[in-house]
Each structure stands twice: as structure tokens, then as C-alpha cells.
Coordinates of C-alpha atoms (C1' of nucleotides) in Angstrom, one line a residue:
Chain A
M8 CA 91.5 -31.0 -56.3
N9 CA 88.9 -32.7 -55.0
S10 CA 88.0 -30.4 -51.5
P11 CA 87.3 -33.3 -48.7
L12 CA 82.9 -33.6 -48.5
I13 CA 81.0 -32.3 -46.2
S14 CA 79.2 -35.4 -44.2
P15 CA 75.7 -34.7 -45.2
R16 CA 73.2 -34.8 -41.7
V17 CA 71.0 -33.0 -39.8
L18 CA 70.6 -32.0 -36.1
K19 CA 69.6 -33.8 -33.2
G20 CA 65.3 -34.1 -32.8
F21 CA 65.3 -33.0 -36.5
R22 CA 63.9 -34.4 -39.4
D23 CA 63.6 -34.3 -43.5
T24 CA 60.3 -35.4 -44.7
L25 CA 60.3 -37.4 -47.7
P26 CA 57.5 -36.8 -49.8
N27 CA 54.7 -39.9 -48.8
M28 CA 55.1 -38.1 -45.9
M29 CA 54.8 -34.6 -46.6
L30 CA 51.5 -35.4 -48.7
A31 CA 50.9 -36.9 -45.9
R32 CA 51.0 -34.4 -43.8
E33 CA 49.8 -31.9 -46.2
A34 CA 46.4 -34.0 -46.1
I35 CA 46.0 -33.0 -42.9
L36 CA 47.0 -29.5 -42.6
E37 CA 43.8 -29.5 -45.2
T38 CA 42.0 -31.1 -43.3
A39 CA 42.5 -29.4 -39.5
R40 CA 42.1 -26.0 -42.1
R41 CA 39.2 -26.8 -43.4
V42 CA 37.9 -28.5 -40.1
Y43 CA 39.0 -25.0 -37.8
R44 CA 37.0 -22.8 -40.5
T45 CA 33.7 -24.4 -40.3
Y46 CA 33.4 -23.1 -36.9
G47 CA 34.5 -20.1 -37.5
Y48 CA 38.2 -20.0 -35.9
T49 CA 40.3 -17.6 -37.9
P50 CA 43.5 -18.3 -39.3
I51 CA 46.7 -15.8 -37.7
D52 CA 50.5 -16.2 -37.9
T53 CA 53.4 -14.6 -35.1
P54 CA 57.4 -14.7 -35.4
A55 CA 59.0 -18.2 -35.4
L56 CA 61.8 -15.7 -32.9
E57 CA 60.6 -13.4 -29.9
Y58 CA 62.3 -11.4 -27.3
S59 CA 63.4 -14.0 -24.8
E60 CA 61.5 -12.6 -22.5
I61 CA 58.3 -12.5 -24.0
L62 CA 57.9 -16.4 -24.6
L63 CA 59.8 -16.9 -21.0
G64 CA 57.2 -14.9 -18.7
K65 CA 57.9 -13.5 -15.3
G66 CA 58.9 -17.4 -14.1
G67 CA 61.8 -17.4 -15.9
E68 CA 62.1 -20.9 -15.8
E69 CA 64.3 -21.4 -19.1
T70 CA 64.9 -25.8 -18.1
D71 CA 61.2 -26.1 -18.0
K72 CA 60.5 -24.6 -21.2
Q73 CA 63.5 -26.0 -22.7
M74 CA 63.5 -23.2 -25.3
F75 CA 66.6 -22.7 -28.2
R76 CA 68.1 -19.4 -27.0
F77 CA 70.6 -17.0 -27.9
A78 CA 72.1 -13.3 -29.0
D79 CA 71.7 -12.6 -32.3
Q80 CA 73.9 -10.4 -34.2
G81 CA 72.5 -7.4 -32.4
E82 CA 73.2 -8.9 -29.1
R83 CA 69.6 -9.2 -28.1
D84 CA 68.2 -12.5 -26.5
V85 CA 66.4 -13.8 -27.7
A86 CA 64.3 -17.5 -28.4
M87 CA 62.4 -20.3 -30.5
R88 CA 58.8 -20.5 -29.9
F89 CA 58.3 -23.5 -28.2
D90 CA 54.9 -23.4 -28.1
L91 CA 52.2 -21.2 -29.9
T92 CA 50.1 -20.3 -26.7
I93 CA 52.5 -17.4 -25.1
P94 CA 52.9 -16.2 -28.6
F95 CA 48.7 -15.9 -29.0
A96 CA 49.2 -14.3 -25.7
R97 CA 51.3 -12.0 -26.0
F98 CA 49.2 -11.1 -29.7
A99 CA 46.2 -10.6 -28.1
A100 CA 47.1 -8.3 -25.8
Q101 CA 49.3 -6.3 -28.9
H102 CA 46.4 -6.6 -31.2
L103 CA 43.3 -6.7 -29.2
Q104 CA 42.0 -3.5 -30.7
E105 CA 42.3 -5.0 -33.5
I106 CA 40.7 -8.2 -33.2
G107 CA 37.8 -7.6 -31.0
S108 CA 36.6 -10.1 -28.0
P109 CA 35.7 -12.8 -28.5
F110 CA 38.1 -14.2 -30.5
R111 CA 38.5 -17.1 -32.4
R112 CA 42.2 -18.0 -33.9
Y113 CA 44.2 -21.4 -35.3
H114 CA 47.1 -21.4 -35.5
M115 CA 49.7 -24.5 -37.7
A116 CA 52.6 -23.6 -37.2
T117 CA 56.9 -25.1 -36.1
V118 CA 57.7 -24.9 -32.8
W119 CA 60.9 -25.9 -31.1
R120 CA 62.2 -27.1 -27.9
A121 CA 65.9 -28.4 -27.2
E122 CA 64.3 -31.6 -24.9
K123 CA 66.3 -34.9 -25.5
P124 CA 63.9 -36.3 -28.5
Q125 CA 62.3 -39.7 -28.0
K126 CA 59.6 -41.4 -30.4
G127 CA 57.3 -39.3 -31.4
R128 CA 58.9 -36.1 -29.7
F129 CA 61.2 -33.8 -31.8
R130 CA 63.1 -30.9 -31.7
E131 CA 60.9 -29.5 -34.6
F132 CA 57.3 -30.5 -34.5
M133 CA 54.3 -28.7 -36.1
Q134 CA 51.5 -27.7 -33.9
C135 CA 47.4 -26.8 -35.2
D136 CA 46.2 -25.0 -32.4
F137 CA 43.1 -23.6 -32.3
D138 CA 41.9 -21.2 -29.1
T139 CA 38.5 -19.5 -28.5
I140 CA 39.6 -16.6 -26.3
G141 CA 36.8 -13.4 -24.5
T142 CA 34.4 -15.8 -23.6
D143 CA 33.8 -18.0 -20.1
S144 CA 31.1 -19.8 -21.9
N145 CA 30.7 -23.3 -21.6
A146 CA 29.4 -23.7 -25.8
A147 CA 33.1 -22.8 -26.3
D148 CA 34.7 -25.4 -24.0
I149 CA 31.6 -27.6 -26.0
E150 CA 32.5 -26.5 -29.4
T151 CA 35.9 -27.5 -28.4
L152 CA 35.2 -31.0 -28.0
L153 CA 33.4 -31.1 -31.0
V154 CA 36.4 -29.8 -33.3
I155 CA 38.9 -31.7 -31.1
N156 CA 36.2 -34.8 -32.8
D157 CA 35.4 -33.6 -35.8
L158 CA 39.1 -33.3 -36.6
L159 CA 40.5 -37.1 -35.7
E160 CA 37.4 -38.2 -37.3
A161 CA 38.1 -35.8 -40.7
I162 CA 41.8 -36.9 -40.9
G163 CA 40.0 -40.9 -41.1
F164 CA 40.6 -42.0 -37.4
E165 CA 37.2 -44.1 -36.0
R166 CA 39.4 -45.4 -33.1
F167 CA 40.4 -43.1 -30.7
T168 CA 38.9 -41.3 -27.2
I169 CA 38.6 -37.6 -25.9
R170 CA 39.3 -37.9 -22.1
I171 CA 37.8 -35.2 -20.7
N172 CA 38.8 -33.4 -16.7
N173 CA 37.7 -30.2 -14.9
R174 CA 40.1 -28.5 -12.5
L175 CA 36.9 -27.3 -10.7
L176 CA 35.9 -30.7 -9.8
L177 CA 39.3 -31.3 -8.5
S178 CA 39.5 -27.4 -7.1
G179 CA 36.5 -28.2 -5.6
L180 CA 37.4 -31.2 -3.3
L181 CA 41.1 -29.5 -2.3
D182 CA 39.4 -27.1 -1.2
Q183 CA 36.7 -28.6 0.6
F184 CA 40.3 -30.5 2.6
G185 CA 42.0 -26.9 2.4
L186 CA 44.8 -28.6 0.2
E187 CA 44.1 -25.2 -2.8
D188 CA 47.8 -24.4 -2.4
Q189 CA 48.9 -27.6 -3.1
A190 CA 47.2 -28.0 -6.9
T191 CA 49.8 -28.1 -8.8
G192 CA 52.0 -31.2 -6.8
L193 CA 49.1 -33.1 -6.1
L194 CA 47.8 -32.4 -9.8
R195 CA 51.1 -33.3 -11.3
A196 CA 51.4 -36.8 -9.5
L197 CA 47.8 -37.7 -9.8
D198 CA 48.4 -37.4 -14.3
K199 CA 50.7 -39.8 -13.5
L200 CA 48.4 -42.4 -12.2
A201 CA 47.8 -44.0 -15.9
K202 CA 51.8 -44.4 -16.1
I203 CA 53.5 -45.2 -12.6
G204 CA 50.2 -46.9 -10.3
P205 CA 48.2 -46.1 -7.7
E206 CA 51.4 -46.1 -5.0
K207 CA 53.9 -44.3 -6.4
V208 CA 51.1 -41.6 -6.4
L209 CA 50.1 -41.9 -3.4
A210 CA 54.0 -41.3 -1.9
E211 CA 54.4 -38.8 -4.6
M212 CA 51.7 -37.2 -3.1
T213 CA 52.8 -37.4 0.8
E214 CA 55.9 -36.4 0.0
R215 CA 56.3 -33.5 -2.4
T216 CA 52.7 -31.8 -0.7
T217 CA 51.9 -31.1 2.6
A218 CA 48.5 -33.2 1.6
R219 CA 48.4 -36.2 4.5
P220 CA 48.2 -39.6 4.0
E221 CA 44.6 -40.0 4.6
Q222 CA 43.6 -37.3 2.3
A223 CA 45.5 -38.4 0.0
E224 CA 43.9 -41.6 -0.4
R225 CA 40.5 -39.8 -0.6
I226 CA 41.4 -37.4 -3.7
L227 CA 43.0 -41.0 -5.4
A228 CA 40.0 -43.4 -4.7
L229 CA 37.9 -40.2 -6.2
C230 CA 39.3 -40.3 -9.0
R231 CA 40.1 -43.4 -10.2
A232 CA 36.8 -44.5 -9.9
Q233 CA 35.4 -46.0 -12.5
G234 CA 32.4 -45.7 -15.0
T235 CA 30.2 -43.8 -17.0
P236 CA 30.2 -40.4 -16.8
E237 CA 26.9 -40.2 -14.9
E238 CA 28.0 -42.9 -12.2
L239 CA 31.6 -40.1 -11.8
L240 CA 29.3 -37.3 -11.0
A241 CA 27.3 -38.6 -8.6
E242 CA 30.0 -40.0 -6.5
V243 CA 32.1 -36.6 -6.8
E244 CA 28.3 -34.9 -6.2
P245 CA 28.8 -35.0 -2.5
Q246 CA 32.2 -34.7 -1.7
L247 CA 31.9 -31.1 -3.7
T248 CA 28.0 -29.4 -2.1
G249 CA 29.3 -26.3 -0.2
S250 CA 32.0 -25.3 -3.0
P251 CA 30.8 -23.3 -5.4
R252 CA 34.2 -23.8 -7.4
G253 CA 33.1 -27.5 -7.6
E254 CA 29.5 -27.2 -8.0
E255 CA 30.3 -25.1 -10.8
G256 CA 33.0 -27.7 -12.4
L257 CA 29.9 -30.5 -11.8
A258 CA 27.2 -28.5 -13.6
R259 CA 29.7 -27.4 -16.6
V260 CA 30.7 -31.5 -16.9
R261 CA 27.3 -32.4 -17.2
E262 CA 25.8 -30.0 -19.8
L263 CA 29.1 -31.0 -21.6
F264 CA 28.1 -34.9 -21.6
A265 CA 24.8 -33.8 -22.4
V266 CA 25.6 -32.3 -25.2
V267 CA 28.2 -35.4 -26.2
Q268 CA 25.0 -37.9 -25.7
S269 CA 22.5 -35.9 -28.2
A270 CA 25.0 -34.7 -30.8
G271 CA 25.6 -38.8 -31.4
L272 CA 28.8 -39.1 -31.2
P273 CA 29.9 -43.0 -30.6
A274 CA 29.4 -44.6 -27.1
G275 CA 32.6 -44.4 -25.4
R276 CA 34.1 -41.6 -27.8
V277 CA 34.3 -39.1 -24.9
T278 CA 35.3 -40.1 -21.4
L279 CA 35.5 -38.8 -17.9
D280 CA 38.5 -39.5 -16.7
L281 CA 39.0 -37.7 -13.2
S282 CA 42.7 -38.6 -12.7
I283 CA 43.7 -36.7 -15.7
A284 CA 45.3 -33.0 -14.7
R285 CA 47.1 -31.8 -17.0
G286 CA 50.9 -31.0 -15.9
L287 CA 50.3 -27.4 -16.8
D288 CA 49.5 -24.6 -14.2
Y289 CA 47.7 -22.3 -16.4
Y290 CA 44.7 -25.0 -17.1
T291 CA 41.6 -23.9 -14.8
G292 CA 38.7 -25.7 -16.0
T293 CA 37.5 -28.1 -18.6
I294 CA 41.1 -30.2 -19.6
Y295 CA 40.9 -32.8 -23.0
E296 CA 43.0 -35.0 -23.9
T297 CA 43.0 -37.4 -27.4
F298 CA 44.7 -41.3 -27.3
L299 CA 44.2 -42.9 -30.5
D300 CA 42.8 -46.7 -29.3
D301 CA 45.4 -48.5 -31.5
L302 CA 48.3 -46.9 -30.2
P303 CA 47.8 -44.7 -26.8
G304 CA 51.7 -45.5 -26.0
I305 CA 52.7 -42.6 -28.1
G306 CA 50.6 -40.0 -26.0
S307 CA 48.3 -37.5 -26.6
V308 CA 48.2 -36.5 -29.9
C309 CA 45.3 -33.6 -29.2
S310 CA 45.1 -32.0 -25.4
G311 CA 44.0 -28.7 -24.4
G312 CA 41.7 -25.9 -21.8
R313 CA 40.5 -23.9 -20.5
Y314 CA 42.2 -21.1 -18.6
D315 CA 41.4 -18.5 -16.7
D316 CA 43.3 -15.6 -18.7
L317 CA 45.6 -16.3 -21.5
A318 CA 47.0 -12.5 -21.6
G319 CA 47.5 -11.3 -17.8
L320 CA 51.5 -11.4 -18.4
F321 CA 51.3 -8.7 -21.6
T322 CA 47.5 -7.0 -20.3
K323 CA 45.5 -5.8 -17.7
Q324 CA 42.7 -6.4 -19.9
R325 CA 41.4 -10.4 -18.4
L326 CA 41.0 -13.1 -21.1
P327 CA 39.6 -16.1 -20.6
G328 CA 39.5 -18.7 -23.2
V329 CA 39.6 -22.4 -24.3
G330 CA 41.5 -24.4 -27.0
A331 CA 43.3 -26.8 -27.7
S332 CA 46.5 -27.9 -30.3
L333 CA 47.0 -30.6 -32.8
G334 CA 50.5 -32.4 -32.3
L335 CA 51.2 -33.0 -36.0
D336 CA 54.3 -34.6 -36.0
R337 CA 53.0 -37.0 -33.3
L338 CA 50.2 -38.0 -34.9
L339 CA 52.1 -38.4 -38.6
A340 CA 55.1 -41.2 -36.3
A341 CA 51.4 -42.9 -35.1
M342 CA 50.0 -42.6 -38.5
E343 CA 53.9 -44.6 -39.7
E344 CA 53.7 -47.1 -36.9
L345 CA 50.1 -47.8 -37.5
G346 CA 51.3 -48.3 -41.5
Q347 CA 48.4 -45.6 -42.1
I348 CA 51.1 -43.7 -44.8
E349 CA 50.6 -44.2 -48.2
S350 CA 53.8 -45.1 -50.1
A351 CA 53.0 -43.3 -52.8
S352 CA 55.2 -40.0 -53.7
T353 CA 53.4 -38.2 -56.3
P354 CA 50.5 -35.7 -56.0
A355 CA 49.7 -36.6 -59.3
P356 CA 47.5 -39.4 -60.3
V357 CA 48.1 -38.7 -63.9
L358 CA 51.7 -40.1 -65.7
M359 CA 52.0 -39.3 -69.5
T360 CA 54.2 -41.2 -71.2
V361 CA 55.9 -40.1 -74.3
F362 CA 56.4 -43.4 -76.4
D363 CA 57.7 -40.8 -79.4
A364 CA 59.6 -38.1 -78.6
S365 CA 59.5 -36.7 -82.0
R366 CA 55.5 -36.1 -81.6
I367 CA 56.3 -34.6 -77.7
N368 CA 54.1 -31.4 -79.1
D369 CA 51.2 -33.4 -78.2
Y370 CA 52.5 -34.9 -74.8
L371 CA 52.9 -31.3 -74.0
L372 CA 49.4 -30.1 -75.3
T373 CA 47.3 -33.0 -74.6
A374 CA 49.1 -33.3 -70.4
R375 CA 48.1 -29.1 -70.6
R376 CA 44.2 -29.6 -71.9
L377 CA 44.0 -32.3 -69.0
R378 CA 45.6 -29.5 -66.0
N379 CA 43.5 -27.3 -67.4
A380 CA 40.5 -29.3 -66.6
G381 CA 42.0 -29.8 -63.2
L382 CA 43.9 -33.2 -63.1
C383 CA 47.0 -33.4 -62.1
V384 CA 49.6 -34.9 -64.7
E385 CA 53.2 -35.4 -64.7
L386 CA 55.0 -36.1 -68.2
F387 CA 57.7 -38.1 -67.9
A388 CA 60.3 -36.4 -69.2
D389 CA 62.9 -39.0 -70.1
E390 CA 63.3 -40.9 -73.0
K391 CA 63.2 -44.2 -72.2
A392 CA 61.4 -47.5 -73.2
I393 CA 58.1 -47.0 -72.4
G394 CA 58.3 -50.3 -69.9
K395 CA 60.7 -47.8 -68.0
Q396 CA 58.0 -45.3 -67.4
F397 CA 55.5 -48.1 -66.3
K398 CA 57.6 -49.1 -64.4
Y399 CA 58.2 -45.6 -63.3
A400 CA 54.6 -44.6 -63.3
D401 CA 53.9 -48.0 -60.7
R402 CA 57.1 -47.1 -58.1
R403 CA 55.5 -43.9 -57.4
G404 CA 52.1 -44.7 -57.4
F405 CA 50.5 -43.3 -60.2
Q406 CA 46.6 -44.4 -60.7
L407 CA 46.6 -44.2 -64.5
V408 CA 48.9 -43.7 -67.4
V409 CA 48.5 -42.2 -71.0
I410 CA 50.1 -43.5 -73.9
A411 CA 50.2 -43.3 -77.6
G412 CA 52.5 -44.5 -80.1
P413 CA 52.0 -44.6 -83.9
D414 CA 49.0 -46.2 -84.1
E415 CA 46.8 -43.8 -81.5
F416 CA 48.0 -41.0 -83.8
A417 CA 47.5 -42.3 -86.7
A418 CA 43.8 -42.7 -85.5
G419 CA 43.2 -40.0 -82.8
S420 CA 43.1 -41.5 -80.3
W421 CA 45.0 -42.8 -76.8
Q422 CA 45.3 -45.1 -74.8
V423 CA 44.9 -45.4 -71.2
K424 CA 45.2 -47.5 -68.7
D425 CA 44.5 -48.1 -64.8
L426 CA 47.6 -49.5 -62.8
V427 CA 45.4 -50.4 -59.9
T428 CA 42.6 -52.7 -62.1
G429 CA 44.9 -53.1 -64.8
D430 CA 41.8 -52.1 -67.5
Q431 CA 43.2 -50.4 -70.8
S432 CA 41.1 -48.2 -73.1
T433 CA 41.6 -47.3 -76.1
V434 CA 39.8 -43.8 -76.2
A435 CA 39.0 -40.7 -79.0
D436 CA 41.2 -38.0 -78.2
A437 CA 37.9 -35.0 -78.1
D438 CA 37.1 -37.8 -75.2
L439 CA 40.3 -37.9 -73.4
V440 CA 39.2 -35.4 -70.5
T441 CA 36.1 -36.3 -69.9
F442 CA 37.5 -40.8 -69.7
V443 CA 40.3 -39.4 -67.6
Q444 CA 38.5 -37.6 -65.1
Q445 CA 36.1 -39.9 -64.2
A446 CA 38.7 -42.8 -64.4
I447 CA 40.7 -41.2 -60.9
R448 CA 39.4 -42.5 -58.1
P449 CA 38.1 -39.9 -55.6
S450 CA 41.0 -40.3 -52.7
Chain B
rG16 C1' 69.8 -31.8 -18.2
rU17 C1' 70.6 -37.1 -15.3
rG18 C1' 70.2 -42.8 -16.1
rG19 C1' 70.2 -46.9 -18.8
rC20 C1' 70.3 -49.5 -24.3
rU21 C1' 72.1 -49.6 -29.3
rA22 C1' 74.5 -48.4 -34.5
rU23 C1' 77.5 -53.6 -39.6
rA24 C1' 74.0 -52.0 -47.6
rG25 C1' 68.8 -47.3 -49.1
rC26 C1' 65.8 -50.8 -45.5
rU27 C1' 65.0 -54.8 -41.7
rC28 C1' 69.1 -57.7 -39.8
rA29 C1' 72.4 -62.4 -39.6
rG30 C1' 78.0 -62.0 -38.7
rU31 C1' 80.4 -68.2 -33.2
rU32 C1' 85.2 -67.2 -27.2
rG33 C1' 88.8 -61.5 -31.4
rG34 C1' 91.5 -65.1 -36.8
rU35 C1' 90.8 -65.4 -44.9
rU36 C1' 88.3 -61.7 -49.9
rA37 C1' 81.7 -59.0 -44.4
rG38 C1' 76.5 -61.6 -45.6
rA39 C1' 70.6 -62.9 -46.6
rG40 C1' 66.0 -60.6 -47.8
rC41 C1' 63.7 -56.5 -49.5
rA42 C1' 65.0 -52.0 -52.2
rC43 C1' 67.5 -50.4 -56.5
rC44 C1' 69.8 -51.0 -62.0
rG45 C1' 70.1 -54.4 -66.3
rG46 C1' 68.3 -58.8 -68.9
rA47 C1' 65.0 -62.7 -70.7
rU48 C1' 60.6 -59.4 -72.8
rU49 C1' 62.8 -53.9 -79.4
rG50 C1' 53.9 -51.3 -78.2
rU51 C1' 52.8 -52.5 -71.1
rG52 C1' 54.2 -51.9 -65.3
rG53 C1' 53.1 -54.7 -60.4
rU54 C1' 53.8 -61.4 -60.9
rU55 C1' 58.5 -65.1 -62.1
rC56 C1' 63.8 -66.5 -63.8
rC57 C1' 68.3 -64.8 -64.2
rG58 C1' 72.3 -61.6 -63.5
rG59 C1' 74.6 -56.6 -61.7
rG60 C1' 76.0 -52.2 -58.5
rG61 C1' 76.9 -50.5 -53.7
rG62 C1' 79.6 -51.4 -46.9
rU63 C1' 86.9 -46.9 -44.7
rC64 C1' 80.8 -52.5 -39.8
rG65 C1' 78.3 -43.9 -37.2
rG66 C1' 83.3 -41.2 -36.6
rG67 C1' 87.7 -40.8 -33.7
rG68 C1' 92.1 -43.2 -30.5
rG69 C1' 93.3 -47.4 -27.9
rU70 C1' 94.4 -52.9 -26.7
rU71 C1' 96.3 -56.4 -29.8
rC72 C1' 100.6 -60.7 -34.0
rG73 C1' 95.5 -59.5 -35.8
rA74 C1' 88.9 -55.3 -34.1
rG75 C1' 82.2 -55.3 -37.2
rU76 C1' 83.8 -57.9 -32.0
rC77 C1' 87.2 -55.8 -26.6
rC78 C1' 88.4 -50.4 -23.6
rC79 C1' 87.9 -44.9 -24.3
rC80 C1' 85.4 -40.5 -26.6
rU81 C1' 81.8 -38.4 -30.0
rU82 C1' 77.8 -38.3 -32.6
rA83 C1' 72.8 -40.2 -33.7
rG84 C1' 68.7 -43.2 -32.8
rC85 C1' 65.5 -45.6 -28.5
rC86 C1' 64.0 -46.1 -22.9
rA87 C1' 63.2 -44.1 -18.3
rC88 C1' 63.0 -39.4 -15.4
rC89 C1' 61.9 -34.9 -16.3
rC90 C1' 58.2 -32.4 -19.2
rC91 C1' 54.9 -32.4 -23.2
rA92 C1' 52.5 -32.8 -28.8

RNA sequence: GUGGCUAUAGCUCAGUUGGUUAGAGCACCGGAUUGUGGUUCCGGGGGUCGGGGGUUCGAGUCCCCUUAGCCACCCCA
């Protein structure tokens, strides 16, 4: 009579999330929401599924986008969103009248990419985007940097580096060489510097673009230069005089670092790295990449940049903007590898034990009293020996256990034990709420 | 999508040139400890060796396919 069992499994690149990881994820989402709001970013949402033509854009380079794409039941050509930027472009074009300009939004949602999975790279993952559109102001670029910094700090990181570059510097340089039209290929090669080394970058530059070897060497030499932002800028400056784009880039980067300095960010937190370029074509100005100092190999956990025109595919209205995206799942993978994910699997710090099942009313009502005071309390739901209940509390990561047996009921009191310190106190029923509130460690 | 490495208990891994009933640590459950976890001691459950096919007297071990993970390319959070 037994039907064959279906083997429980999930698709390649897709994963279940267990309680301890989910608690960590929710904590980060809450933090991101808080930080974004302090800068005035407002929340929006868009559909997970869109017409393929929207997501593909004009180029229709599906192979590059790696989208999950299929025909729906009405034979519409549809696809799962692979980032939050394209949907935002469509959204902005469609709702410009309602949202006005400039406009700041954050959007924290799941995206899907049919790529081959690797560590920190999944087919379903969550991004936490924030963008400011409708302004060319450098102030927006600088605030974007500050958001990234505040966000990582608020999540609890101290050792991370935000690498900054500005496409205008490179564009200015290329203007001088007459290589403007080779920008994409050159930048893509340059972006790999840290990974494949200067020789291979040079080779790729000369093989895949029309740049002559000596030009490629000049570009590479400038971008590889080491030093403080001021030193680097001083070094590039002579190469850019006369190029409007280059000079604007210089001014914007200088202004940004001036703020970084006066804002008192830790030394080395923000660096100028002329070699980072981002493979994406659409960045035109400031570029951001964020690396964890303790785990740089996992890649950038928060990246973004300035673009000239977000919604050019969908409207004639020009919408310049700047923004970045926190890669939540990549960050969580990094935190897990760094041992920063707590093992606790309960959101409640307090376990109400049931010592005497005949007094269940007292336990239920007292737990409720604690909850009404804003505390998170789980009632142990099985009739098991008190030792088992303690063990359960310990395994799940509860901080406090509340106990009452015949002696306590006779005396009108409770026992409250802190599992972390081992301290146990007798507390009068009337004082229980206050006592528990004070015993909870802020976390 | 292309190429490479890997898959043994919930987790991390042993398992000799193919040869009896596949092991350990941690985790889990029970007991020592019928009002107290985390330490200690004792005991227990749990594996068709990822799945399918083949070679062989005999396959965890060799071959093919498949699924998944990891790495490189590509791209990117």
C-alpha cells in the first residue's frame, strides 16, 4: 500500500535556510532597512516575473544575463528578474509622475540567475539595492559611499575596505589616446588585474582591443600605481589636463575623499583603486566595491556606481543616478565562513518551563504577562522531565529559563535561571516582569 | 554554457593492490542524576557507501551515464 517516497531535494544553486541562518538574515535586513531609511531612501517593490523584453533590454543578450526564461500559461515570453536595477528602470519610467525626481528608493528582494553556482554564488539570492535617481550631484555619490560604510558598520563589520574609482578618470585617459570606443574591452581587462596579474591584463588589452602595446602599458601603469588617494590623483592629473571628462572626474574624486577625511572614517577604510572598473558598461562615474579584509576571496559584498541614464530603454526622460547593492546571501556565506553566525535557533530569549502540568494555566498566563511587556517567551509544550526542558533550552540558545514547582507556587514566587552565567534567583510573582526585563542581555 | 576535482551516518572524515557483518569524532536519543542544562562516565539508534547501469567469482574501491557540491573560464552580489 506504500506509495514510493519522493526524495526530498532542491534544485542546483537553490537552498533551504535553517533558523540560525534565517535569524542572521533577518537581522541584516532589519539593519539595512534602518540605515537606508536614515538617509531618506524609501521602499518599493516590483514583480518577480516580467516580460522578457523588459528584462533583456535592447541588446537581448540573454546569454550574458543568464535569465530563467520561459513561456507562461498564456504563451507570454516571461523571465525571472536577475537584478533589481532593470526592474527599477522600468518602474521609474512608468511611475515618474507619481514618484517625482530626484527619487531615492531601497529594494530588498530575491533575484534569480541561471549561472553555474559556486561558493557565495547562487541561483537564487537576495539583493538589498539602494539608488538615488534624477540627479548628477556629487553629493549623491558621496552619500552612497557613506551608506555603504554605515551599513557594513551597522551589521557589525570593522575590517572592510571600500574601493572607489571613477570612470571619468579612465574615460579622460582614453580620450587622450583616442581609444574612447575601446573603453568596454579595456575596462573589462583592467577589472581582472587583481585576479590574473598585469601580464595577462596587458595581453588581453592588446588582443581584444585596438590599443597599441605602449598605450596599454601606459594605461596599466597608471592604474597599478600605489599610494594615497592624493598621491594617485596627483600622478594621473597631468595625463588628464585638457580632457573635460578627466578633469571632472578628478574634481569629483577629490571632493569625495575630502568628505571621507572630515567624516572621520577609519584610515584605509576607503581607498582609491584605479584598476577597478566593474565589467558593466552602464557605469559612467563613481564606482564602488566593498571587500571584507578577512575574506577578500569571496568577492565584493556591496557594489555599485553612477550611471548616466537609468531608464533610457523605457523613456526619453533622462534619469541619471547612483546606487549600490548589498549582496545579502554572499555576505551571509562570508559570515558563516568567518564563524560569525550564531548557532542559536530561537528568536526568544526566555523559556517558560512546565514543571507541573496541572498548573498549566499559571504557566500560560505568566508567559503571556511577560509577552505583554514586550518580551519573547516560548512555553515548553511537552510534559517532560524538567532536565529535558533545560536541555532543550540550552540547545536552542535560550538565555533565561523560568521555573515554578509546588514550592514556588506555595510561596508565590518563580525561579529564574540564566543559562549563560548559571545564576539562579528566586523572584516574587509581582516582580517577575521587571526582573526578567533587566536580566535580558541586550543583543 | 565550456573544462577540471569531488560525493561514505545529521556534520567533519577514515576505509590498504577490488576480498568476511563499512568505522571514528562530533551531533542525536536513553541511563548514572524521579526540582536544573552546558562538564564527566556508560549505553543506544542511525549508512541499499548520492542515484542508475556495466566489468568481475566478488565493487565503497574499476568503467560509463546521471544528480549535486567545489574550482577555473565567463560573468557577477
